[in-house]
Amino acid sequence: MDVVLVGLPGSGKSAVGRRLAQRHGTRLVDLDELIVADAGQTIAEIFAGEGEPGFRVRERAAVDALGPPDRSDGVARVIATGGGAVVDPGNRWRLYRGRLPVWLDARPEVLAQRLRRSPHERPLIAGRDPIGAVRSLAAARERFYAAAPRVNSVSEVAAVVEGVERLCASGPGPATTLLRAQTRIGRFVIGDGIAASALVAELAGLGAARAVVVSEPGAWAACGERIAAAVAESGLRVETITLPRGEDAKRLSVIEGAARELARLRVERSEPLVAIGGGALGDAAGFLAATYLRGVPIVHVPTTLVAQIDSSIGGKTAVDLPEGKNLVGAFHQPEAVIIDVGLLATLPVRERRAALAEAVKMAVLGDERLFALLERDGEAIAGGDEAAFASGAVAELVERAAWAKVEVVAADERETGADGGRITLNLGHSFGHAVEAAAGYGDLRHGEAVAYGLRAATRIGLELGLTPPDRAERIGALLSRLGLAGGRLPCPPADVRAALAADKKHAGGRLRWVLPDEAGVVVRPDVPDEVVERAIEGLLATTAEGVAT
Ligand SMILES: NC(=O)c1ccc[n+]([C@@H]2O[C@H](COP(=O)([O-])OP(=O)(O)OC[C@H]3O[C@@H](n4cnc5c(N)ncnc54)[C@H](O)[C@@H]3O)[C@@H](O)[C@H]2O)c1
């Protein structure tokens, strides 16, 4: 097997790596040394000449050059990474998958002291207060290191090596954990093939005596039953409550039935529910958890792309009324969200494609790397292309979009913040909701409606001089490439106007429009009705290639 040592600068990756390699008669592959040898310059010189981006390109090439993991028994190669190598999701996928990553961890104070004594120059630390610099690196990177099992690296090298060797005894498992974070809106674990093992660990951490699973027939057949069986195998009793499939789960009468089931099972205040399903199931199970006994803990295992990058994050739970969607709900943050990208393989193409509209939204909010990823791999991801899963493209898309939402919500949980907060997540949604309402919440997927909303917001932004023409064209081209909102509006324009007017009235007469600008979005409360009207008309005028913008 390959052992990959990760951790902050000064955590001892090279020293521990050398000793470990020596003990197993193998060699240490030090990525930084490879980069230096290849460039014929020191790391400080590369940073000075090419900047951090230039260094990262070289780093990616060095990770690629490792080739496939060595799957033989015993320690075959020891790989020491630069502290920042695992920030890039693509590098992390290649370094963690099929290999045994180990996090060498120590407190920033200890690391700062070691760095002061180190003869190596560290460009990201040089010239700064070392403790402050190490702390800010730790805050930015810990979620990537924490995906790997941790060994305390404060001890002597020999003891740290022993700790790593203990982990080697079990080798790399079939699952790959890519990110693990504790946030104020719950714990997040992202990975591939992790659902069952991460759920078992989470329930153990919560001290659960049994697993009370809420699911629905589609998710259950695709993966829920398998996950529940693994939980049962771990020794926990599993109780299952099945809600109807899709939007039918989001009814008060369904919640009543499920709550009565919980009462019959004598579920107590501290017992966590486990929601296994897509956004509809998660919204309903979340509302059940928010209200049963005035609130019980919940762990989400989202099984659709919408749920993994959007609905399971942020604590909004809701059910529908005949008068409208999501009219009754509550904020209820989950204990944990376990995001297993492998579960998306069975999702119908249309579901994956529609959900990509939410990923486009997150990219437009300001993630250029996500934008480029969607342009390059979006079609393959929508189509469920195996290569898109194997290359790590699906994992990177999910991580980027999901984490961006975590950060926005953690900063402005109740949407009370200024215009840069949670409100920005409404990009494409004012218009998208109107399209959904006008289409009668029938066959149209939420993401398909949001895609029309993104086109409308772009047209409005363009007309108001906020969205530069080349950016508008790029957003439109990406949506077209993904097969989203490429045709005429799927509902009568008069109904869209009526739904927008109703929303405006509901919002006190001022709809706050989120509109793309040069590299992100701006919020405008003052978009004239005639500008919105022209956007509607534009979306009705199809060309041979589909809708122009
Ligand atoms: N709370 C929020 O912040 C938030 C955000 C966005 C959307 N939502 C809500 O999410 C809902 C839409 O979510 P959705 O698109 O996930 O729909 P969904 O939950 O209805 O799932 C779509 C379909 O996929 C099936 N399915 C689920 N997992 C599967 C798997 N792994 N393989 C194969 N099939 C699978 C389901 O059975 C269902 O038929 C809407 O109700 C919307 O209001 C909520």
Coordinates of C-alpha atoms and ligand atoms in Angstrom, one line a residue:
M1 CA 0.0 0.0 0.0
D2 CA 1.0 3.6 -0.3
V3 CA 1.0 5.7 2.9
V4 CA 0.4 9.4 2.4
L5 CA 1.4 11.8 5.1
V6 CA -0.5 15.0 5.3
G7 CA -0.5 17.9 7.8
L8 CA 0.6 21.5 8.3
P9 CA 4.1 22.7 7.8
G10 CA 6.3 21.5 10.6
S11 CA 4.2 18.5 11.4
G12 CA 7.1 16.2 10.7
K13 CA 6.0 14.7 7.4
S14 CA 9.5 14.4 6.0
A15 CA 11.2 13.2 9.2
V16 CA 8.4 10.6 9.9
G17 CA 8.2 9.7 6.3
R18 CA 12.0 9.0 6.1
R19 CA 11.9 6.8 9.2
L20 CA 8.8 4.9 8.1
A21 CA 10.3 4.3 4.7
Q22 CA 13.5 3.1 6.2
R23 CA 11.8 0.7 8.5
H24 CA 9.9 -0.9 5.6
G25 CA 12.8 -1.0 3.2
T26 CA 11.2 1.3 0.8
R27 CA 11.7 4.9 -0.3
L28 CA 10.2 8.2 0.7
V29 CA 8.5 10.1 -2.1
D30 CA 8.7 13.7 -1.0
L31 CA 6.4 15.7 -3.4
D32 CA 8.1 19.0 -2.6
E33 CA 11.5 17.5 -3.3
L34 CA 10.2 16.2 -6.7
I35 CA 8.9 19.7 -7.6
V36 CA 12.2 21.3 -6.6
A37 CA 14.2 18.8 -8.6
D38 CA 12.0 19.2 -11.6
A39 CA 12.0 23.0 -11.6
G40 CA 15.7 23.3 -10.7
Q41 CA 14.7 26.0 -8.2
T42 CA 13.9 26.1 -4.5
I43 CA 10.2 26.4 -3.5
A44 CA 10.8 30.0 -2.4
E45 CA 12.2 30.8 -5.9
I46 CA 9.2 29.1 -7.6
F47 CA 6.8 31.2 -5.4
A48 CA 8.8 34.4 -6.2
G49 CA 8.9 33.7 -10.0
E50 CA 5.6 32.0 -10.6
G51 CA 3.5 32.9 -7.6
E52 CA 1.4 30.4 -5.6
P53 CA -0.7 29.5 -8.7
G54 CA 2.5 28.4 -10.6
F55 CA 3.6 26.3 -7.7
R56 CA 0.2 24.6 -7.5
V57 CA 0.3 23.7 -11.2
R58 CA 3.6 22.0 -10.6
E59 CA 2.2 20.3 -7.5
R60 CA -0.7 18.9 -9.4
A61 CA 1.7 17.5 -12.0
A62 CA 3.7 15.9 -9.3
V63 CA 0.6 14.2 -7.8
D64 CA -0.4 13.0 -11.3
A65 CA 3.1 11.6 -11.8
L66 CA 2.6 9.2 -8.8
G67 CA 0.4 7.1 -11.1
P68 CA -2.1 4.6 -9.7
P69 CA -1.9 3.5 -6.0
D70 CA 0.3 0.5 -5.2
R71 CA -2.2 -2.1 -3.9
S72 CA 0.3 -4.6 -2.6
D73 CA 0.3 -5.6 1.1
G74 CA 2.6 -3.8 3.5
V75 CA 4.1 -0.4 3.1
A76 CA 5.2 -0.1 -0.5
R77 CA 5.7 3.7 -0.8
V78 CA 5.6 6.5 1.7
I79 CA 4.5 9.8 0.2
A80 CA 5.0 13.1 2.0
T81 CA 3.0 16.0 0.7
G82 CA 3.4 19.7 0.9
G83 CA 1.0 21.1 3.4
G84 CA -1.2 22.7 0.8
A85 CA -1.3 19.8 -1.7
V86 CA -4.6 18.4 -0.4
V87 CA -6.5 21.7 -0.6
D88 CA -7.1 21.0 -4.3
P89 CA -10.0 18.5 -4.4
G90 CA -8.5 16.8 -7.5
N91 CA -5.2 16.2 -5.7
R92 CA -7.0 14.9 -2.6
W93 CA -9.0 12.5 -4.7
R94 CA -5.8 11.1 -6.2
L95 CA -3.9 11.1 -3.0
Y96 CA -6.5 9.6 -0.7
R97 CA -8.2 7.0 -3.0
G98 CA -6.9 3.5 -2.7
R99 CA -4.0 4.8 -0.5
L100 CA -3.8 5.2 3.3
P101 CA -3.7 8.9 4.2
V102 CA -2.5 9.8 7.7
W103 CA -2.9 13.2 9.3
L104 CA 0.1 14.2 11.4
D105 CA -1.4 16.7 13.8
A106 CA 0.0 19.1 16.4
R107 CA -1.2 22.3 18.0
P108 CA -0.2 25.5 16.1
E109 CA 2.0 26.7 19.0
V110 CA 4.1 23.5 18.7
L111 CA 4.3 23.8 14.9
A112 CA 5.2 27.5 15.1
Q113 CA 8.1 26.7 17.4
R114 CA 9.4 23.9 15.1
L115 CA 9.2 26.2 12.1
R116 CA 11.2 28.9 13.9
R117 CA 14.0 26.3 14.2
S118 CA 13.6 24.9 10.7
P119 CA 16.3 25.7 8.1
H120 CA 13.7 25.5 5.3
E121 CA 12.1 28.6 4.0
R122 CA 8.2 28.4 4.0
P123 CA 6.8 31.0 1.6
L124 CA 3.3 31.0 3.2
I125 CA 4.7 31.6 6.7
A126 CA 7.8 33.7 5.9
G127 CA 7.7 37.2 7.4
R128 CA 4.5 36.6 9.4
D129 CA 3.9 36.0 13.0
P130 CA 4.4 32.2 13.0
I131 CA 1.6 31.2 15.4
G132 CA -0.9 33.5 13.7
A133 CA 0.2 32.1 10.2
V134 CA -0.1 28.5 11.3
R135 CA -3.5 29.1 12.9
S136 CA -4.9 30.6 9.8
L137 CA -3.5 27.8 7.7
A138 CA -5.0 25.3 10.2
A139 CA -8.5 27.0 9.9
A140 CA -8.4 26.9 6.1
R141 CA -7.1 23.3 5.8
E142 CA -8.1 21.3 8.8
R143 CA -11.2 19.9 7.0
F144 CA -9.0 18.3 4.4
Y145 CA -6.5 16.8 6.8
A146 CA -9.3 15.6 9.2
A147 CA -10.6 13.3 6.4
A148 CA -7.6 11.1 7.2
P149 CA -7.1 9.2 10.5
R150 CA -5.1 11.4 12.9
V151 CA -1.8 10.7 14.6
N152 CA -0.6 13.1 17.2
S153 CA 2.8 14.3 16.0
V154 CA 4.0 16.0 19.1
S155 CA 5.8 12.9 20.4
E156 CA 9.3 11.7 19.3
V157 CA 9.6 10.6 15.7
A158 CA 9.8 6.9 16.7
A159 CA 6.5 7.1 18.6
V160 CA 4.7 8.9 15.7
V161 CA 6.0 6.3 13.3
E162 CA 4.5 3.6 15.6
G163 CA 1.2 5.4 15.5
V164 CA 1.3 5.4 11.7
E165 CA 2.2 1.7 11.6
R166 CA -0.8 0.9 13.8
L167 CA -3.0 2.4 11.1
C168 CA -1.2 0.5 8.4
A169 CA -2.4 -2.7 10.0
S170 CA -5.9 -2.3 8.6
G171 CA -4.7 -0.7 5.3
P172 CA -6.8 1.5 3.0
G173 CA -10.5 0.5 3.0
P174 CA -12.8 0.5 -0.1
A175 CA -14.2 3.9 1.0
T176 CA -12.6 7.3 0.5
T177 CA -13.2 10.1 2.9
L178 CA -12.4 13.5 1.3
L179 CA -13.5 16.1 3.8
R180 CA -14.5 16.2 7.5
A181 CA -15.6 19.3 9.3
Q182 CA -17.3 20.4 12.4
T183 CA -19.2 23.6 11.8
R184 CA -21.8 25.7 13.6
I185 CA -24.5 24.2 11.2
G186 CA -23.5 20.6 11.8
R187 CA -20.7 18.1 11.1
F188 CA -20.0 17.4 7.4
V189 CA -18.3 14.3 6.0
I190 CA -17.9 14.1 2.2
G191 CA -16.5 11.0 0.5
D192 CA -17.1 8.1 -1.8
G193 CA -18.5 4.8 -0.5
I194 CA -18.6 6.2 3.0
A195 CA -22.4 6.3 3.8
A196 CA -22.7 3.1 5.9
S197 CA -19.4 3.4 7.8
A198 CA -19.7 7.1 8.4
L199 CA -23.3 6.6 9.6
V200 CA -22.3 3.9 12.0
A201 CA -19.5 6.1 13.4
E202 CA -21.9 9.1 13.7
L203 CA -24.5 7.1 15.6
A204 CA -21.9 5.7 17.9
G205 CA -20.6 9.3 18.6
L206 CA -24.2 10.3 19.4
G207 CA -24.6 7.4 21.7
A208 CA -27.6 6.1 19.8
A209 CA -29.0 2.8 21.1
R210 CA -30.8 2.2 17.8
A211 CA -31.1 3.8 14.3
V212 CA -34.5 5.3 13.5
V213 CA -34.3 5.6 9.7
V214 CA -36.8 7.7 7.7
S215 CA -36.7 7.0 4.0
E216 CA -38.8 6.6 0.9
P217 CA -39.2 3.7 -1.6
G218 CA -37.0 5.2 -4.4
A219 CA -34.0 6.0 -2.1
W220 CA -34.6 2.8 -0.1
A221 CA -34.3 0.6 -3.2
A222 CA -31.3 2.5 -4.6
C223 CA -29.2 2.5 -1.5
G224 CA -31.2 2.9 1.8
E225 CA -31.7 -0.8 2.4
R226 CA -28.1 -1.5 1.9
I227 CA -27.0 1.3 4.3
A228 CA -29.5 0.1 6.9
A229 CA -28.3 -3.5 6.6
A230 CA -24.7 -2.3 7.3
V231 CA -25.9 -0.4 10.3
A232 CA -27.8 -3.5 11.6
E233 CA -24.6 -5.6 11.0
S234 CA -22.7 -3.2 13.3
G235 CA -25.0 -4.3 16.1
L236 CA -27.6 -1.5 16.1
R237 CA -31.3 -2.2 15.9
V238 CA -32.8 -0.4 12.9
E239 CA -36.4 0.9 12.9
T240 CA -37.6 2.1 9.5
I241 CA -40.3 4.7 8.8
T242 CA -41.2 4.9 5.1
L243 CA -42.7 8.1 3.7
P244 CA -44.2 8.4 0.2
R245 CA -41.8 9.1 -2.7
G246 CA -41.1 12.6 -4.0
E247 CA -43.1 15.7 -3.1
D248 CA -45.9 13.5 -1.7
A249 CA -43.8 13.1 1.5
K250 CA -44.1 16.9 2.2
R251 CA -47.7 16.8 3.5
L252 CA -48.8 17.5 7.0
S253 CA -50.9 14.4 7.0
V254 CA -47.8 12.3 6.2
I255 CA -45.9 14.1 9.1
E256 CA -48.7 13.2 11.4
G257 CA -48.6 9.6 10.5
A258 CA -44.8 9.5 10.9
A259 CA -44.9 11.3 14.2
R260 CA -47.4 8.7 15.5
E261 CA -45.0 6.0 14.4
L262 CA -42.2 7.7 16.4
A263 CA -44.6 7.8 19.4
R264 CA -45.4 4.1 19.0
L265 CA -41.6 3.4 18.9
R266 CA -41.2 5.5 22.0
V267 CA -38.6 7.6 20.4
E268 CA -37.0 9.9 23.0
R269 CA -35.9 13.5 22.9
S270 CA -32.2 12.6 22.5
E271 CA -32.6 9.9 19.9
P272 CA -31.4 10.9 16.4
L273 CA -33.5 10.3 13.3
V274 CA -31.6 9.3 10.2
A275 CA -33.0 10.7 6.9
I276 CA -31.9 8.7 3.8
G277 CA -33.3 10.2 0.6
G278 CA -33.4 13.2 -1.7
G279 CA -34.5 16.8 -1.0
A280 CA -38.2 16.0 -0.6
L281 CA -37.6 13.2 1.9
G282 CA -35.0 15.4 3.7
D283 CA -37.4 18.4 4.0
A284 CA -40.1 16.2 5.4
A285 CA -37.9 14.2 7.8
G286 CA -36.2 17.4 8.8
F287 CA -39.6 19.0 9.7
L288 CA -40.6 15.8 11.6
A289 CA -37.3 16.1 13.6
A290 CA -37.9 19.8 14.2
T291 CA -41.3 19.3 15.6
Y292 CA -41.5 15.8 17.2
L293 CA -41.1 16.4 21.0
R294 CA -40.3 20.0 20.0
G295 CA -37.1 18.8 18.3
V296 CA -35.0 15.7 18.1
P297 CA -31.6 15.4 16.5
I298 CA -31.3 14.4 12.8
V299 CA -28.5 13.0 10.6
H300 CA -28.9 13.5 6.9
V301 CA -27.7 11.0 4.4
P302 CA -28.6 12.8 1.1
T303 CA -29.0 10.5 -1.9
T304 CA -29.7 12.9 -4.7
L305 CA -27.5 15.6 -6.2
V306 CA -30.0 18.3 -5.1
A307 CA -29.9 17.0 -1.6
Q308 CA -26.1 16.7 -1.5
I309 CA -25.3 20.2 -2.7
D310 CA -28.3 22.1 -1.5
S311 CA -31.2 20.9 0.5
S312 CA -29.5 18.8 3.3
I313 CA -27.3 21.9 4.1
G314 CA -28.6 24.9 6.0
G315 CA -31.4 23.6 8.2
K316 CA -34.4 24.7 6.2
T317 CA -37.2 22.1 6.6
A318 CA -40.7 22.3 5.2
V319 CA -43.9 20.7 4.0
D320 CA -46.3 22.0 1.3
L321 CA -49.9 23.2 1.5
P322 CA -52.4 23.1 -1.4
E323 CA -51.9 26.9 -1.5
G324 CA -48.2 26.6 -2.2
K325 CA -44.8 24.9 -1.7
N326 CA -42.8 25.0 1.6
L327 CA -45.4 27.1 3.3
V328 CA -45.1 25.4 6.7
G329 CA -41.6 24.8 8.0
A330 CA -38.9 25.4 10.6
F331 CA -35.2 25.9 10.9
H332 CA -33.6 22.8 12.3
Q333 CA -29.9 22.2 11.9
P334 CA -28.8 18.6 11.5
E335 CA -26.2 17.0 13.8
A336 CA -24.4 15.7 10.8
V337 CA -24.6 15.5 7.0
I338 CA -23.0 12.4 5.4
I339 CA -22.4 13.1 1.7
D340 CA -21.5 10.0 -0.2
V341 CA -21.0 10.8 -3.9
G342 CA -21.1 7.1 -4.8
L343 CA -24.9 7.1 -4.1
L344 CA -25.4 9.4 -7.1
A345 CA -24.6 6.7 -9.7
T346 CA -28.1 5.3 -9.7
L347 CA -29.8 8.6 -10.0
P348 CA -31.8 9.1 -13.3
V349 CA -30.0 11.3 -15.8
R350 CA -32.8 13.9 -15.7
E351 CA -32.5 14.3 -11.9
R352 CA -28.7 14.8 -12.1
R353 CA -29.0 17.2 -15.0
A354 CA -31.6 19.4 -13.3
A355 CA -29.6 19.5 -10.1
L356 CA -26.7 20.9 -12.0
A357 CA -28.6 24.2 -12.3
E358 CA -27.9 24.6 -8.5
A359 CA -24.2 23.9 -9.1
V360 CA -24.2 26.5 -11.9
K361 CA -25.7 28.9 -9.4
M362 CA -23.0 28.3 -6.9
A363 CA -20.4 28.7 -9.6
V364 CA -21.9 32.1 -10.7
L365 CA -21.8 33.2 -7.0
G366 CA -18.0 33.3 -7.4
D367 CA -16.3 29.9 -7.8
E368 CA -14.3 30.1 -11.0
R369 CA -12.9 26.6 -10.5
L370 CA -16.4 25.2 -10.2
F371 CA -17.4 27.1 -13.3
A372 CA -14.5 25.6 -15.3
L373 CA -15.3 22.1 -13.9
L374 CA -18.9 22.4 -15.1
E375 CA -17.8 23.6 -18.5
R376 CA -15.3 20.7 -18.8
D377 CA -17.2 17.8 -17.2
G378 CA -20.8 18.9 -16.6
E379 CA -22.2 17.0 -19.5
A380 CA -20.4 13.8 -18.5
I381 CA -21.6 14.3 -14.9
A382 CA -25.2 14.8 -16.0
G383 CA -25.0 11.7 -18.2
G384 CA -23.7 9.6 -15.3
D385 CA -20.5 8.8 -17.3
E386 CA -18.5 6.3 -15.2
A387 CA -15.3 8.2 -16.1
A388 CA -16.7 11.3 -14.4
F389 CA -17.0 9.4 -11.2
A390 CA -13.7 7.6 -11.5
S391 CA -11.8 10.8 -12.3
G392 CA -13.1 12.5 -9.2
A393 CA -15.0 15.1 -11.2
V394 CA -18.3 14.3 -9.5
A395 CA -16.7 14.4 -6.0
E396 CA -15.1 17.8 -6.8
L397 CA -18.3 19.2 -8.0
V398 CA -20.2 18.0 -5.0
E399 CA -17.5 19.2 -2.6
R400 CA -17.2 22.7 -4.1
A401 CA -20.9 23.3 -4.4
A402 CA -21.8 21.8 -1.0
W403 CA -19.0 23.6 0.9
A404 CA -19.8 26.9 -0.7
K405 CA -23.3 26.6 0.7
V406 CA -22.0 25.6 4.1
E407 CA -19.9 28.7 4.2
V408 CA -22.7 31.1 3.1
V409 CA -25.2 29.6 5.6
A410 CA -22.7 29.4 8.5
A411 CA -22.1 33.1 8.1
D412 CA -25.8 34.1 7.8
E413 CA -28.0 31.2 9.1
R414 CA -31.4 33.0 9.2
E415 CA -31.0 35.1 6.1
T416 CA -30.8 38.2 8.3
G417 CA -27.4 39.4 7.0
A418 CA -26.6 42.0 4.5
D419 CA -26.9 41.6 0.7
G420 CA -23.8 39.3 0.6
G421 CA -25.3 36.6 2.9
R422 CA -27.8 33.8 2.5
I423 CA -30.0 35.9 0.2
T424 CA -27.4 35.4 -2.6
L425 CA -28.4 31.7 -2.7
N426 CA -31.7 33.0 -4.2
L427 CA -29.9 33.6 -7.5
G428 CA -32.3 32.3 -10.2
H429 CA -34.9 31.4 -7.6
S430 CA -37.3 34.4 -7.6
F431 CA -38.0 33.7 -11.3
G432 CA -37.5 30.0 -10.9
H433 CA -40.2 29.7 -8.2
A434 CA -42.5 31.7 -10.4
V435 CA -41.9 29.2 -13.3
E436 CA -42.5 26.3 -10.9
A437 CA -45.7 27.8 -9.6
A438 CA -46.9 28.7 -13.1
A439 CA -46.1 25.1 -14.3
G440 CA -48.3 23.9 -11.5
Y441 CA -45.5 21.9 -9.7
G442 CA -46.1 19.1 -12.2
D443 CA -43.4 17.3 -14.0
L444 CA -41.0 20.2 -14.1
R445 CA -37.9 19.6 -11.8
H446 CA -36.9 22.3 -9.4
G447 CA -33.5 22.7 -11.0
E448 CA -35.1 23.0 -14.5
A449 CA -37.1 25.9 -13.2
V450 CA -34.0 27.5 -11.6
A451 CA -32.2 27.2 -14.9
Y452 CA -34.9 29.5 -16.4
G453 CA -34.4 31.7 -13.4
L454 CA -30.6 31.9 -14.1
R455 CA -31.3 32.9 -17.7
A456 CA -33.8 35.5 -16.6
A457 CA -31.4 37.0 -13.9
T458 CA -28.6 37.1 -16.5
R459 CA -30.9 39.0 -19.0
I460 CA -32.0 41.4 -16.3
G461 CA -28.4 42.0 -15.2
L462 CA -27.3 42.5 -18.7
E463 CA -30.0 45.1 -19.4
L464 CA -29.2 46.9 -16.2
G465 CA -25.5 47.0 -17.1
L466 CA -24.6 44.9 -14.1
T467 CA -23.7 41.7 -16.0
P468 CA -20.9 42.1 -18.5
P469 CA -21.9 40.8 -21.9
D470 CA -19.1 38.2 -22.0
R471 CA -20.1 36.8 -18.6
A472 CA -23.8 36.7 -19.7
E473 CA -22.8 34.7 -22.7
R474 CA -20.6 32.4 -20.7
I475 CA -23.5 31.6 -18.3
G476 CA -25.9 31.1 -21.1
A477 CA -23.5 28.9 -23.0
L478 CA -22.9 26.7 -20.0
L479 CA -26.7 26.2 -19.4
S480 CA -27.1 25.3 -23.0
R481 CA -24.3 22.8 -22.9
L482 CA -25.9 21.2 -19.9
G483 CA -29.2 21.0 -21.7
L484 CA -30.9 23.3 -19.2
A485 CA -33.6 25.8 -20.0
G486 CA -32.8 25.6 -23.7
G487 CA -36.4 25.8 -24.9
R488 CA -39.3 28.2 -24.5
L489 CA -40.7 28.8 -21.1
P490 CA -42.6 25.6 -20.2
C491 CA -45.6 27.6 -18.9
P492 CA -47.9 30.5 -19.9
P493 CA -46.0 33.8 -19.4
A494 CA -49.1 35.4 -17.9
D495 CA -48.9 32.8 -15.1
V496 CA -45.2 33.6 -14.5
R497 CA -46.2 37.3 -14.2
A498 CA -49.0 36.5 -11.8
A499 CA -46.7 34.3 -9.6
L500 CA -44.0 37.0 -9.6
A501 CA -46.6 39.6 -8.6
A502 CA -47.9 37.4 -5.8
D503 CA -44.3 36.9 -4.5
K504 CA -43.7 40.6 -4.7
K505 CA -46.8 41.3 -2.6
H506 CA -45.8 38.7 -0.1
A507 CA -42.4 40.3 0.1
G508 CA -43.9 43.7 1.0
G509 CA -43.8 45.1 -2.5
R510 CA -40.1 44.7 -3.1
L511 CA -38.6 41.6 -4.6
R512 CA -34.8 41.5 -4.0
W513 CA -33.3 40.2 -7.2
V514 CA -29.9 38.5 -7.1
L515 CA -28.1 39.3 -10.4
P516 CA -24.7 38.3 -11.8
D517 CA -22.0 40.9 -12.0
E518 CA -18.3 40.6 -13.1
A519 CA -17.3 37.8 -10.9
G520 CA -20.1 37.2 -8.4
V521 CA -23.6 38.7 -7.7
V522 CA -25.3 41.8 -6.5
V523 CA -28.7 42.2 -4.9
R524 CA -31.1 44.7 -6.3
P525 CA -34.5 45.6 -4.7
D526 CA -35.4 48.0 -7.5
V527 CA -35.7 46.1 -10.8
P528 CA -38.3 47.9 -12.9
D529 CA -41.3 45.7 -13.9
E530 CA -40.7 46.4 -17.6
V531 CA -37.1 45.0 -17.4
V532 CA -38.5 41.8 -15.9
E533 CA -41.2 41.8 -18.6
R534 CA -38.5 42.0 -21.3
A535 CA -36.7 39.0 -19.7
I536 CA -39.9 37.0 -19.9
E537 CA -40.3 38.0 -23.5
G538 CA -36.7 37.1 -24.2
L539 CA -37.3 33.6 -22.8
L540 CA -40.3 33.2 -25.1
A541 CA -38.2 34.0 -28.2
T542 CA -36.4 30.8 -29.1
T543 CA -33.8 30.7 -31.8
A544 CA -32.5 27.7 -33.7
E545 CA -30.0 27.0 -30.9
G546 CA -32.6 27.5 -28.2
V547 CA -32.9 30.5 -26.0
A548 CA -30.3 33.1 -26.8
T549 CA -29.0 33.9 -23.3
Ligands
LIG1 N1 -34.5 22.7 2.3 C1 -33.8 23.3 1.3 O1 -33.0 24.2 1.6 C2 -34.1 22.9 -0.1 C3 -33.3 23.3 -1.1 C4 -33.5 22.9 -2.4 C5 -34.6 22.0 -2.7 N2 -35.4 21.6 -1.6 C6 -36.5 20.7 -1.8 O2 -36.0 19.4 -2.4 C7 -37.0 18.8 -3.1 C8 -36.4 18.2 -4.4 O3 -35.3 17.3 -4.1 P1 -34.9 16.2 -5.1 O4 -34.7 16.8 -6.4 O5 -33.8 15.4 -4.4 O6 -36.2 15.3 -5.2 P2 -36.7 14.0 -4.5 O7 -36.4 13.9 -3.1 O8 -38.1 13.9 -4.9 O9 -35.9 12.8 -5.3 C9 -36.0 12.7 -6.7 C10 -36.3 11.2 -7.1 O10 -35.0 10.5 -7.0 C11 -35.3 9.3 -6.3 N3 -34.0 8.9 -5.6 C12 -33.6 9.4 -4.5 N4 -32.3 8.9 -4.3 C13 -32.0 8.1 -5.3 C14 -30.8 7.4 -5.7 N5 -29.7 7.4 -5.0 N6 -30.9 6.7 -6.9 C15 -32.0 6.7 -7.6 N7 -33.1 7.4 -7.4 C16 -33.1 8.1 -6.2 C17 -36.4 9.6 -5.4 O11 -37.1 8.4 -5.1 C18 -37.3 10.5 -6.3 O12 -38.1 9.8 -7.1 C19 -38.1 19.8 -3.3 O13 -39.2 19.4 -2.4 C20 -37.5 21.1 -2.9 O14 -38.4 22.0 -2.3 C21 -35.2 22.0 -0.4

